[in-house]
Amino acid sequence: MSPSEEQTLIEYTVRLKQQYERLNEIVDTVGREPGGGVETIGEQMKEIKQTEDVLRPLRQRYQEQHEHASGQIKNLTDETIDVVKSLMPKLAGLEKASVDSLRRLFPKIQGSVRAVQMQNAYRGNNHS
């Protein structure tokens, strides 16, 4: 791997770490202000996936040519892993809160749908 390819690997690893840190901030905000942010989380996850797609072949080439990661790459990778580890329980908590919220809302929505169906049926019978 050439020095420029290694630098590209470092740059994309830094970018990935920053994207995960941004996702962490978004998740914290959503946790404090429920009711929004799903779209923002989705957008950030899309960016992370794009960066991961670029990084994957770079990492593979690097691993094929180096027995051990350089100090800078190892540190960046470890820091990124730490951010992801801290993020996982937060995402799990958001998911649980969403499921709980859906469980509470579903009967209300179901009742509203039945009421509309009954109104429509009543109107249909009235116009006969």
mmCIF file of C-alpha atoms in Angstrom:
data_model
loop_
_atom_site.group_PDB
_atom_site.id
_atom_site.type_symbol
_atom_site.label_atom_id
_atom_site.label_comp_id
_atom_site.label_asym_id
_atom_site.label_seq_id
_atom_site.Cartn_x
_atom_site.Cartn_y
_atom_site.Cartn_z
ATOM 1 C CA MET A 1 0.000 0.000 0.000
ATOM 2 C CA SER A 2 1.448 3.326 -1.027
ATOM 3 C CA PRO A 3 1.808 6.185 1.455
ATOM 4 C CA SER A 4 -1.008 8.053 -0.315
ATOM 5 C CA GLU A 5 -3.324 5.035 -0.001
ATOM 6 C CA GLU A 6 -2.465 4.779 3.677
ATOM 7 C CA GLN A 7 -3.230 8.489 4.062
ATOM 8 C CA THR A 8 -6.584 7.930 2.315
ATOM 9 C CA LEU A 9 -7.293 5.080 4.751
ATOM 10 C CA ILE A 10 -6.492 7.393 7.665
ATOM 11 C CA GLU A 11 -8.653 10.201 6.274
ATOM 12 C CA TYR A 12 -11.661 7.922 5.768
ATOM 13 C CA THR A 13 -11.190 6.373 9.204
ATOM 14 C CA VAL A 14 -11.189 9.873 10.724
ATOM 15 C CA ARG A 15 -14.310 10.704 8.707
ATOM 16 C CA LEU A 16 -16.038 7.529 9.892
ATOM 17 C CA LYS A 17 -15.203 8.291 13.516
ATOM 18 C CA GLN A 18 -16.574 11.824 13.122
ATOM 19 C CA GLN A 19 -19.751 10.489 11.522
ATOM 20 C CA TYR A 20 -20.297 8.104 14.431
ATOM 21 C CA GLU A 21 -19.652 10.964 16.870
ATOM 22 C CA ARG A 22 -22.258 13.034 14.998
ATOM 23 C CA LEU A 23 -24.701 10.128 15.179
ATOM 24 C CA ASN A 24 -24.016 9.934 18.907
ATOM 25 C CA GLU A 25 -24.916 13.636 19.244
ATOM 26 C CA ILE A 26 -28.100 13.142 17.207
ATOM 27 C CA VAL A 27 -29.141 10.176 19.343
ATOM 28 C CA ASP A 28 -28.495 12.185 22.520
ATOM 29 C CA THR A 29 -30.669 15.017 21.164
ATOM 30 C CA VAL A 30 -33.466 12.625 20.206
ATOM 31 C CA GLY A 31 -33.247 11.068 23.666
ATOM 32 C CA ARG A 32 -33.765 14.481 25.279
ATOM 33 C CA GLU A 33 -36.377 15.665 22.773
ATOM 34 C CA PRO A 34 -38.487 12.649 21.777
ATOM 35 C CA GLY A 35 -40.743 12.755 18.769
ATOM 36 C CA GLY A 36 -38.290 13.541 16.061
ATOM 37 C CA GLY A 37 -34.916 12.780 14.678
ATOM 38 C CA VAL A 38 -35.623 9.466 12.998
ATOM 39 C CA GLU A 39 -35.012 11.024 9.591
ATOM 40 C CA THR A 40 -31.789 12.643 10.829
ATOM 41 C CA ILE A 41 -30.595 9.321 12.252
ATOM 42 C CA GLY A 42 -31.398 7.649 8.932
ATOM 43 C CA GLU A 43 -29.499 10.281 6.973
ATOM 44 C CA GLN A 44 -26.465 9.941 9.230
ATOM 45 C CA MET A 45 -26.582 6.143 8.956
ATOM 46 C CA LYS A 46 -26.634 6.499 5.161
ATOM 47 C CA GLU A 47 -23.483 8.644 5.292
ATOM 48 C CA ILE A 48 -21.810 6.116 7.586
ATOM 49 C CA LYS A 49 -22.645 3.296 5.194
ATOM 50 C CA GLN A 50 -21.175 5.226 2.253
ATOM 51 C CA THR A 51 -17.952 5.817 4.171
ATOM 52 C CA GLU A 52 -17.831 2.156 5.255
ATOM 53 C CA ASP A 53 -18.268 1.100 1.609
ATOM 54 C CA VAL A 54 -15.213 3.165 0.632
ATOM 55 C CA LEU A 55 -13.193 2.013 3.654
ATOM 56 C CA ARG A 56 -13.834 -1.719 3.274
ATOM 57 C CA PRO A 57 -11.526 -2.329 0.274
ATOM 58 C CA LEU A 58 -8.893 0.049 1.677
ATOM 59 C CA ARG A 59 -8.828 -1.883 4.952
ATOM 60 C CA GLN A 60 -8.639 -5.210 3.141
ATOM 61 C CA ARG A 61 -5.643 -4.103 1.059
ATOM 62 C CA TYR A 62 -3.967 -2.691 4.141
ATOM 63 C CA GLN A 63 -4.490 -5.906 6.125
ATOM 64 C CA GLU A 64 -3.181 -8.020 3.239
ATOM 65 C CA GLN A 65 0.020 -5.982 3.114
ATOM 66 C CA HIS A 66 0.613 -5.320 6.819
ATOM 67 C CA GLU A 67 0.745 -7.824 9.649
ATOM 68 C CA HIS A 68 -0.080 -5.135 12.209
ATOM 69 C CA ALA A 69 -1.787 -1.750 11.893
ATOM 70 C CA SER A 70 0.309 1.365 12.319
ATOM 71 C CA GLY A 71 -0.095 3.215 15.589
ATOM 72 C CA GLN A 72 -2.212 5.965 14.043
ATOM 73 C CA ILE A 73 -4.565 3.573 12.246
ATOM 74 C CA LYS A 74 -4.859 1.342 15.323
ATOM 75 C CA ASN A 75 -5.631 4.316 17.577
ATOM 76 C CA LEU A 76 -8.227 5.725 15.166
ATOM 77 C CA THR A 77 -9.854 2.324 14.783
ATOM 78 C CA ASP A 78 -9.921 1.785 18.561
ATOM 79 C CA GLU A 79 -11.413 5.251 19.112
ATOM 80 C CA THR A 80 -14.079 4.583 16.473
ATOM 81 C CA ILE A 81 -14.911 1.249 18.109
ATOM 82 C CA ASP A 82 -15.257 3.020 21.481
ATOM 83 C CA VAL A 83 -17.706 5.528 19.980
ATOM 84 C CA VAL A 84 -19.746 2.704 18.427
ATOM 85 C CA LYS A 85 -19.732 0.771 21.728
ATOM 86 C CA SER A 86 -21.072 3.808 23.590
ATOM 87 C CA LEU A 87 -23.665 4.343 20.866
ATOM 88 C CA MET A 88 -25.128 0.825 20.845
ATOM 89 C CA PRO A 89 -26.973 1.007 24.204
ATOM 90 C CA LYS A 90 -28.344 4.430 23.277
ATOM 91 C CA LEU A 91 -29.709 3.113 19.982
ATOM 92 C CA ALA A 92 -31.177 0.097 21.786
ATOM 93 C CA GLY A 93 -32.850 2.465 24.261
ATOM 94 C CA LEU A 94 -34.343 4.547 21.448
ATOM 95 C CA GLU A 95 -35.599 1.407 19.756
ATOM 96 C CA LYS A 96 -37.209 0.205 22.994
ATOM 97 C CA ALA A 97 -38.824 3.608 23.547
ATOM 98 C CA SER A 98 -40.175 3.526 19.985
ATOM 99 C CA VAL A 99 -41.618 0.051 20.428
ATOM 100 C CA ASP A 100 -43.185 1.022 23.771
ATOM 101 C CA SER A 101 -44.655 4.142 22.217
ATOM 102 C CA LEU A 102 -46.064 2.122 19.331
ATOM 103 C CA ARG A 103 -47.636 -0.350 21.765
ATOM 104 C CA ARG A 104 -49.365 2.523 23.542
ATOM 105 C CA LEU A 105 -50.483 4.216 20.332
ATOM 106 C CA PHE A 106 -51.639 1.165 18.390
ATOM 107 C CA PRO A 107 -54.899 0.615 20.338
ATOM 108 C CA LYS A 108 -55.755 4.317 19.964
ATOM 109 C CA ILE A 109 -55.080 4.223 16.237
ATOM 110 C CA GLN A 110 -57.035 1.009 15.908
ATOM 111 C CA GLY A 111 -59.977 2.589 17.741
ATOM 112 C CA SER A 112 -59.859 5.643 15.477
ATOM 113 C CA VAL A 113 -59.827 3.460 12.376
ATOM 114 C CA ARG A 114 -62.873 1.528 13.646
ATOM 115 C CA ALA A 115 -64.699 4.776 14.365
ATOM 116 C CA VAL A 116 -64.035 6.023 10.824
ATOM 117 C CA GLN A 117 -65.113 2.663 9.384
ATOM 118 C CA MET A 118 -68.338 2.799 11.402
ATOM 119 C CA GLN A 119 -69.006 6.362 10.236
ATOM 120 C CA ASN A 120 -68.418 5.337 6.631
ATOM 121 C CA ALA A 121 -70.678 2.309 7.035
ATOM 122 C CA TYR A 122 -73.382 4.439 8.632
ATOM 123 C CA ARG A 123 -73.182 6.988 5.813
ATOM 124 C CA GLY A 124 -73.347 4.199 3.265
ATOM 125 C CA ASN A 125 -76.454 2.715 4.894
ATOM 126 C CA ASN A 126 -78.098 6.125 5.223
ATOM 127 C CA HIS A 127 -77.768 6.899 1.530
ATOM 128 C CA SER A 128 -79.495 3.677 0.394
#
